[in-house]
Coordinates of C-alpha atoms and ligand atoms in Angstrom, one line a residue:
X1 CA -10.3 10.2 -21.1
X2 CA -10.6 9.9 -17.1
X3 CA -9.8 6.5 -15.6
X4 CA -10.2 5.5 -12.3
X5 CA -7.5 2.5 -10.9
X6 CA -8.6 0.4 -7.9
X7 CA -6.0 -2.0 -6.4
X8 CA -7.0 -4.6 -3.6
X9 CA -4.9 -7.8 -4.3
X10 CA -3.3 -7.6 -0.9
X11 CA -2.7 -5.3 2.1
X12 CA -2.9 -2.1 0.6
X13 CA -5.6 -0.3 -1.1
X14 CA -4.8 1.7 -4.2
X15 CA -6.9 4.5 -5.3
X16 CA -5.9 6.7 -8.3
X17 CA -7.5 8.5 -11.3
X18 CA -4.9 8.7 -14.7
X19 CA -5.7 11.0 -17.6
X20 CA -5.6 9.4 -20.8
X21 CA -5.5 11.5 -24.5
X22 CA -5.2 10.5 -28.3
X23 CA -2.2 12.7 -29.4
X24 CA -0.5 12.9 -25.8
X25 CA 2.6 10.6 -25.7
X26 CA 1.8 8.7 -22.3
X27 CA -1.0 9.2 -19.9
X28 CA -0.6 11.3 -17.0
X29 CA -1.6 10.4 -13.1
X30 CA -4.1 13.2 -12.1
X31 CA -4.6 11.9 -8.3
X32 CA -3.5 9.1 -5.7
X33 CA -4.5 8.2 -2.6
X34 CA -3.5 5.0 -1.0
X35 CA -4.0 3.2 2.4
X36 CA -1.5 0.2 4.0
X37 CA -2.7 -2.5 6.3
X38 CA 1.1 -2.7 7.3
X39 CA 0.3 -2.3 11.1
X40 CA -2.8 -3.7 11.3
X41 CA -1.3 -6.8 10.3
X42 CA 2.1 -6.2 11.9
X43 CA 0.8 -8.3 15.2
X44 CA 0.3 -11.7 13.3
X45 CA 4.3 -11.6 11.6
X46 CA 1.7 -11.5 7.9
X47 CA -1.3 -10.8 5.9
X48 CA -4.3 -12.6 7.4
X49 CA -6.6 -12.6 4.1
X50 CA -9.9 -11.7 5.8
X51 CA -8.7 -9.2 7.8
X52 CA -7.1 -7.5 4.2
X53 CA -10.6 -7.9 2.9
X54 CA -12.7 -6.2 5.8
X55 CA -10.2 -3.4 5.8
X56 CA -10.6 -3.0 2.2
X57 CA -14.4 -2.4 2.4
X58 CA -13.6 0.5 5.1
X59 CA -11.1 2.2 2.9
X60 CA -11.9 1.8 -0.8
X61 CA -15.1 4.2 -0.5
X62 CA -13.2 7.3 1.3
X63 CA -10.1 6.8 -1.3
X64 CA -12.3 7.2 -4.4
X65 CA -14.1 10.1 -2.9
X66 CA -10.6 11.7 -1.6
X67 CA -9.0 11.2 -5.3
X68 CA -12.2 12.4 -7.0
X69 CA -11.6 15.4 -4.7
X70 CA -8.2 16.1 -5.6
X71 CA -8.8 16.0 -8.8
X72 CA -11.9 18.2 -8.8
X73 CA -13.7 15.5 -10.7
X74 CA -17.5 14.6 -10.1
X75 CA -18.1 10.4 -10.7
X76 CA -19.9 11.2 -14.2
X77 CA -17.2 12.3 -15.4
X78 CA -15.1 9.4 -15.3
X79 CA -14.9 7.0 -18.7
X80 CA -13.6 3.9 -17.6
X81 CA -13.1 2.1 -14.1
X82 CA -10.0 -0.2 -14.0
X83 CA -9.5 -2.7 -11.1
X84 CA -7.2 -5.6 -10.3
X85 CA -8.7 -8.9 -11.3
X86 CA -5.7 -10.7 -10.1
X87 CA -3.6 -12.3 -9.1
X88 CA -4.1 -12.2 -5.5
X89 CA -6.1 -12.8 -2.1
X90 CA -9.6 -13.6 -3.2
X91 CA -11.6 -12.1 -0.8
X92 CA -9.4 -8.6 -1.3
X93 CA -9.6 -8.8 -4.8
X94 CA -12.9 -8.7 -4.7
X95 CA -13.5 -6.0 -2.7
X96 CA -11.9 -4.3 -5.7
X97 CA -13.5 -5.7 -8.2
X98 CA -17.5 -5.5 -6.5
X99 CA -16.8 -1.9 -6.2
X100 CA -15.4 -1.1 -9.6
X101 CA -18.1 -3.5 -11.5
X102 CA -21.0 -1.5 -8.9
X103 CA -19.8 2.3 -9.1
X104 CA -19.4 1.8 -13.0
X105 CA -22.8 -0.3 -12.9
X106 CA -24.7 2.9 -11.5
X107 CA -22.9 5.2 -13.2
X108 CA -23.2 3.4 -16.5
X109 CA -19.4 3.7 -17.7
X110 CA -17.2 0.4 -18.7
X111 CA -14.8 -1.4 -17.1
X112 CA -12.1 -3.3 -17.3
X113 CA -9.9 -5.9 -14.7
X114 CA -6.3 -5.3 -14.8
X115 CA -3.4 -7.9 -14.1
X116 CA -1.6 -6.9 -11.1
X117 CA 2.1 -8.0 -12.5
X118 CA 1.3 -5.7 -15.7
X119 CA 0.5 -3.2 -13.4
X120 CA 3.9 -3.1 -12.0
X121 CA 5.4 -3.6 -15.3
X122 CA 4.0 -0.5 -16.6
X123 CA 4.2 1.9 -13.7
X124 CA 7.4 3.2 -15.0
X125 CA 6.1 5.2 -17.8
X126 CA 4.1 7.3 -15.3
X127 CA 7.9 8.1 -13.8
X128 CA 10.2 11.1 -15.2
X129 CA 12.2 9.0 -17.0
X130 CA 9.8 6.6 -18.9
X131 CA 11.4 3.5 -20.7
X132 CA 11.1 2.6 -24.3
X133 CA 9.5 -1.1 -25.3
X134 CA 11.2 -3.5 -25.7
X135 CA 12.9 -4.4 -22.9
X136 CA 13.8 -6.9 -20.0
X137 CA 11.7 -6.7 -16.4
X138 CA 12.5 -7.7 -13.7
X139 CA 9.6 -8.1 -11.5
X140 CA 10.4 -8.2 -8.0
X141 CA 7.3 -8.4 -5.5
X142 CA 6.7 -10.1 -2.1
X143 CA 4.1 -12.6 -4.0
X144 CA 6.8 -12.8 -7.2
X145 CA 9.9 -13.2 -8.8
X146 CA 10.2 -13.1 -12.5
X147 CA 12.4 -12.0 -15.8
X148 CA 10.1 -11.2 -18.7
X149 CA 10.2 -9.8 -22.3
X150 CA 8.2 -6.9 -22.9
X151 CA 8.0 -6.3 -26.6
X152 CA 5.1 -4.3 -26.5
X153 CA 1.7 -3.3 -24.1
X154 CA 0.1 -6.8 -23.5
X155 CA 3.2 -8.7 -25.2
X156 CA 4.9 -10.6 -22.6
X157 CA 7.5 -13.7 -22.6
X158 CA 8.1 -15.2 -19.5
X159 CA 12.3 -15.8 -19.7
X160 CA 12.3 -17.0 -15.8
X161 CA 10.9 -17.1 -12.7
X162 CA 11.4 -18.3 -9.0
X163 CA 10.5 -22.2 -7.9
X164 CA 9.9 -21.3 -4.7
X165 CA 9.9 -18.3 -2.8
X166 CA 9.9 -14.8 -4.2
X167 CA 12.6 -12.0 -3.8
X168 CA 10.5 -10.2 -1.1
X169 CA 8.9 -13.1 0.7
X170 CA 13.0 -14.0 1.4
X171 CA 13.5 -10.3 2.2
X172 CA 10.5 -10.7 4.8
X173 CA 11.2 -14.6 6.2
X174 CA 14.8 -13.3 6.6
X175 CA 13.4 -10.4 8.6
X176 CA 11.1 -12.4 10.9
X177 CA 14.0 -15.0 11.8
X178 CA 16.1 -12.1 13.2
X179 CA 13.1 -10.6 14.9
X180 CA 12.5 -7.4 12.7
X181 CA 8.7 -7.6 12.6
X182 CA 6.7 -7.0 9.2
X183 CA 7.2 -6.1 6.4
X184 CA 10.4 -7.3 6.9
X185 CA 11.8 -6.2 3.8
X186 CA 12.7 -2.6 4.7
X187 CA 13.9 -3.4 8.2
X188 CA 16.2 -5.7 7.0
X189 CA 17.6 -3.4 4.3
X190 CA 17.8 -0.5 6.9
X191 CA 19.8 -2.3 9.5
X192 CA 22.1 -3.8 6.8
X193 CA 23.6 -0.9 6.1
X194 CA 25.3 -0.9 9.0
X195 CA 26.6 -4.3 8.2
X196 CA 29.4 -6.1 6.4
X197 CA 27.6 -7.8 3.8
X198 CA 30.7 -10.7 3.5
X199 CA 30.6 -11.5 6.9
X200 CA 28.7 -14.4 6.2
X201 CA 28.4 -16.9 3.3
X202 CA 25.0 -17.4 2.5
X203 CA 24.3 -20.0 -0.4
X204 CA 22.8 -17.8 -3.9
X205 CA 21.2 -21.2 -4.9
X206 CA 20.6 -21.6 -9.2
X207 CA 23.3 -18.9 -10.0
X208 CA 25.4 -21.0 -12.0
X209 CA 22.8 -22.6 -13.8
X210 CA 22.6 -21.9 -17.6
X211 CA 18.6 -20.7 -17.0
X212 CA 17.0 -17.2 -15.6
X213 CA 15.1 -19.2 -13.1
X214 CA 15.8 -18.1 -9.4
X215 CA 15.1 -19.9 -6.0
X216 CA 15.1 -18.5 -2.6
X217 CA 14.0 -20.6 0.0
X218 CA 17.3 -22.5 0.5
X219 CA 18.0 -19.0 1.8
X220 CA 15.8 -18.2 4.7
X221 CA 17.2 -21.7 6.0
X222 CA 20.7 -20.7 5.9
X223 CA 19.5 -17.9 8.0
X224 CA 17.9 -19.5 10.1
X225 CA 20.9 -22.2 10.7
X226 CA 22.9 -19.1 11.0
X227 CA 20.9 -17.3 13.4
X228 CA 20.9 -21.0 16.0
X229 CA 24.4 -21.3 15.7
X230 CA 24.9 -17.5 16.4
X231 CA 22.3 -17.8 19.8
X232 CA 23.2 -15.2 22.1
X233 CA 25.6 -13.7 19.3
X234 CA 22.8 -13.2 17.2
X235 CA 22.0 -9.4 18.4
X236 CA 25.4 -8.3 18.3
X237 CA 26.0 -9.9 14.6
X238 CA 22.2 -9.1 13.2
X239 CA 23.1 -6.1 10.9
X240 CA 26.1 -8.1 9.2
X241 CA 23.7 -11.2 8.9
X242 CA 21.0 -8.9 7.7
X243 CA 23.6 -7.5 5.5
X244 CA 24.7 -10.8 3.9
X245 CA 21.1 -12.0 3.2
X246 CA 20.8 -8.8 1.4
X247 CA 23.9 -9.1 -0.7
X248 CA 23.0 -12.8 -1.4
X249 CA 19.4 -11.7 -2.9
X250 CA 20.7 -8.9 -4.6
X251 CA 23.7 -10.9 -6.4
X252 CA 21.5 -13.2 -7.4
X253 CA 18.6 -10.9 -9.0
X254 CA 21.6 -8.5 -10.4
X255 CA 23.1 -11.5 -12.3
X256 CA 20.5 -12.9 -13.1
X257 CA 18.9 -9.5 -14.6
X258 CA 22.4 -9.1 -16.7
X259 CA 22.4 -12.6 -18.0
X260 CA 18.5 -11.9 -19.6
X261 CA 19.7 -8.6 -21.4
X262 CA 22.9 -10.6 -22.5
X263 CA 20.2 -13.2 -24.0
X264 CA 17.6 -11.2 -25.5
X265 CA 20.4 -8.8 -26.7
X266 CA 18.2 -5.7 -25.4
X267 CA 19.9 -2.5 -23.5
X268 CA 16.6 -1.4 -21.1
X269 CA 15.7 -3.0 -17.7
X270 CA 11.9 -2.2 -16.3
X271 CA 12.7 -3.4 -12.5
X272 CA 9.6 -3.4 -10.7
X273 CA 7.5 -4.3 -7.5
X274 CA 8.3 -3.9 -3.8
X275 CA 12.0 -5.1 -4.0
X276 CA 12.6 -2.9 -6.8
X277 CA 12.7 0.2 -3.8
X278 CA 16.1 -1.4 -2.5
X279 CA 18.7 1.0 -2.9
X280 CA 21.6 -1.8 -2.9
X281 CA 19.8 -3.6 -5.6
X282 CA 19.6 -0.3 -7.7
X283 CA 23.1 0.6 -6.5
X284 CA 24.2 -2.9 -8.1
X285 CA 22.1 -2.7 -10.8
X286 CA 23.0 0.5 -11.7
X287 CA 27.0 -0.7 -12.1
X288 CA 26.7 -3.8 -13.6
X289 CA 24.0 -2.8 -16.8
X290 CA 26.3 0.4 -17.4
X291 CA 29.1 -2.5 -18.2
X292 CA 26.8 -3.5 -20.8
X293 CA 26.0 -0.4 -22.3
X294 CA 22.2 -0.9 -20.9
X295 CA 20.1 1.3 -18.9
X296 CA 17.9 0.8 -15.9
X297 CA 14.5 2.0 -15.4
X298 CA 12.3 2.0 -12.0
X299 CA 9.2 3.5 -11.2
X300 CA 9.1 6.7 -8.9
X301 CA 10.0 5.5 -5.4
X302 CA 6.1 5.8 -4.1
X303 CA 4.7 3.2 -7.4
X304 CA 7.3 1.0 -6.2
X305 CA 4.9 -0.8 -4.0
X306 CA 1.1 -1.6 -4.7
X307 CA -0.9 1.3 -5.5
X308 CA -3.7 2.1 -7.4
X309 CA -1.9 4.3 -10.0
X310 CA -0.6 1.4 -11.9
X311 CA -3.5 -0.5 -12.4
X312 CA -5.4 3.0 -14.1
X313 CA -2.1 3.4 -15.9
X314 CA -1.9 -0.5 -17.5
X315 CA -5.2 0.4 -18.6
X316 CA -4.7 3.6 -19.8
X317 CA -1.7 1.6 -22.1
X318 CA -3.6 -1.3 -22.8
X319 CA -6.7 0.8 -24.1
X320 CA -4.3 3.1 -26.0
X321 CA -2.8 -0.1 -28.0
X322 CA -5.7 -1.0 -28.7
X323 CA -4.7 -4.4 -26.6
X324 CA -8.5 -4.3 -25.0
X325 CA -11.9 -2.9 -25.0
X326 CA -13.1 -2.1 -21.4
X327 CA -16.7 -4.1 -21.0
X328 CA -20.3 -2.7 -19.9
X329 CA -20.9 -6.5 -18.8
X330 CA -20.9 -5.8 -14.9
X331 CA -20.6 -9.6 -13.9
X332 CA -17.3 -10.6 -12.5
X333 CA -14.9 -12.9 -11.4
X334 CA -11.2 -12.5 -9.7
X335 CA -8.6 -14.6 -10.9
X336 CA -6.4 -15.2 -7.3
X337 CA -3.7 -17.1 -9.3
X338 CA -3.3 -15.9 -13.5
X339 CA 0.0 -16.2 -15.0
X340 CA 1.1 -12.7 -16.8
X341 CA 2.3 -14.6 -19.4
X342 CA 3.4 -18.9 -20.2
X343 CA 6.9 -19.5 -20.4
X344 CA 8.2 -20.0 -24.0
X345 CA 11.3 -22.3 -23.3
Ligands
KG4_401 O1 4.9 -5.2 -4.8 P1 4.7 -5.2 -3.4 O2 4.3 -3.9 -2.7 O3 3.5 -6.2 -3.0 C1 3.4 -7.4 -3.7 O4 2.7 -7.4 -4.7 O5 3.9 -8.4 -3.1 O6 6.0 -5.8 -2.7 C2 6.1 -6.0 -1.3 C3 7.4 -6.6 -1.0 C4 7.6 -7.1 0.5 O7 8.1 -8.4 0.5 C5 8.5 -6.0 1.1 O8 9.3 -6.5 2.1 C6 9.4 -5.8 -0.1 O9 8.5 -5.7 -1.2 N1 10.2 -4.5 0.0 C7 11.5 -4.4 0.1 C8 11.8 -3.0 0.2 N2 10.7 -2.3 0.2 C9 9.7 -3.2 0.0 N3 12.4 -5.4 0.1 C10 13.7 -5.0 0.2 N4 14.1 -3.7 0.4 C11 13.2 -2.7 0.4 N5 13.6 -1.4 0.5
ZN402 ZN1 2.5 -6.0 -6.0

């Protein structure tokens, strides 16, 4: 079975076609091709929605027809066309899903609208080292921050979550305060490792607290105090503040992440989403979880980030289990804000 995975939450647009067989142990990603706004939007320090959305409409056409290509695959031959329904910008996501819904309209094939959190959850079993259900994710994105329990495709528990920023959005306001333009999130983790991540003591807000919840915003402030007081220091001190503000977020995601496996009493972590490429978070990780006898698992360094390969992928897994049954009823909607799954306690 062919499937086609279109991803236009935000400011990248995801093409990618994932092969999909009874009797083969996971799918396998046939073709990508992917496009990022990242410079377009550089100028305005973010994502301006309709700019994301008229950008879309440019690229999404040319990126099917490139993977297609790749693949050496005419449009007839695909069986299902999976697009993110959500949650995202409204306007992008629908440039999405009016393009899935309308290619698989004409070409009389089903679709099916994918959550862009699963998405991320699943893309590591398209990586070389797949993990094994059930385990703990960590979802790190610039939109979210969460710790779930992943029994099974489409079984989700929601142990914590952020109440305020997420992991990348402090990775990016962080950036922007010290001038490091957008997406601040690598910047910031390249010029911090040139600095001393305890030259400053940045506050790692809800640590202590007996729940997996996390909170980031008190951050950015604390950099930004920082920065002031620093004034015409600032250049001279930026990688060792950049390196502190790192070592605060990863701490607290680290700790966080071991405290959930200690809970649930599982061995596998699923980290996933834009944050998840940060090589001192993985190095962290990576030390603490073998303590516990657990292992880490991340997606291959280019699924780390938005891409269309893990929204053919979740569907792949979620038609495999049996979870869903794609839909020939073309009408659609775009959920911009749908929780992946309701918090238990
Ligand atoms: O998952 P993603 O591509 O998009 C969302 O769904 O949000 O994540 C993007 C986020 C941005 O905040 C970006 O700064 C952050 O991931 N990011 C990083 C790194 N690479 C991407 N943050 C820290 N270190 C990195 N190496
Ligand atoms: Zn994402």
């Amino acid at each position: 079975m062919w499937i086609l995975g279109i991803e236009s939450s935000c400011d990248e647009t995801g093409v990618a076609l994932v092969r999909a067989d009874a009797g083969q142990a996971l799918p396998v990603l046939a073709a990508q091709a992917l496009h990022t706004q990242a410079a377009m939007h550089e100028a305005y320090g973010g994502v301006v929605p309709e700019l994301a959305s008229r950008d879309h409409i440019r690229r999404v056409l040319p990126l099917i027809q490139q993977v297609m290509n790749e693949a050496g695959l005419g449009l007839a031959e695909l069986d299902v066309i999976a697009y993110t329904r959500g949650p995202g910008l409204a306007g992008a996501l629908l440039v999405g899903a009016g393009t899935a819904c309308a290619l698989a309209a004409g070409l009389g094939k089903p679709v099916i609208g994918i959550h862009h959190l699963e998405g991320h959850l699943l893309s590591p079993f398209l990586s070389a080292d797949p993990p094994a259900f059930p385990f703990v994710a960590l979802l790190v994105s610039g939109g979210h921050t969460q710790l779930m329990q992943v029994d099974a495709v489409g079984s989700y528990v929601l142990l914590g979550e952020t109440i305020d920023d997420a992991a990348g959005e402090a990775f990016d306001k962080s950036a922007k305060l010290m001038g490091l333009g957008y997406p601040g999130g690598p910047a910031l983790a390249a010029l911090a490792e040139q600095g001393n991540p305890q030259a400053f003591a940045l506050p790692r807000p809800l640590l202590n607290q007996p729940n997996l919840d996390f909170s980031f915003a008190g951050l950015k402030t604390a950099v930004l105090t920082q920065s002031q007081k620093l004034g015409a220091e600032l250049n001279a001190s930026k990688a060792d503040l950049a390196a502190s503000t790192q070592a605060a977020i990863v701490d607290v995601l680290v700790k966080k992440s071991v405290k959930a496996l200690k809970q649930t009493g599982l061995k596998t972590l699923v980290v996933a989403g834009g944050v998840g490429a940060n090589q001192a978070l993985r190095k962290q990780l990576q030390s603490d979880c073998r303590k516990l006898g657990a292992r880490v698992h991340y997606p291959e360094p280019d699924l780390c980030t938005d891409n269309g390969a893990m929204i053919a992928m979740a569907a792949a897994m979620r038609l495999g289990a049996g979870v869903e049954l794609p839909t020939s009823n073309y009408a659609f909607n775009v959920l911009p804000r749908w929780p992946l799954a309701q918090k238990t306690a």
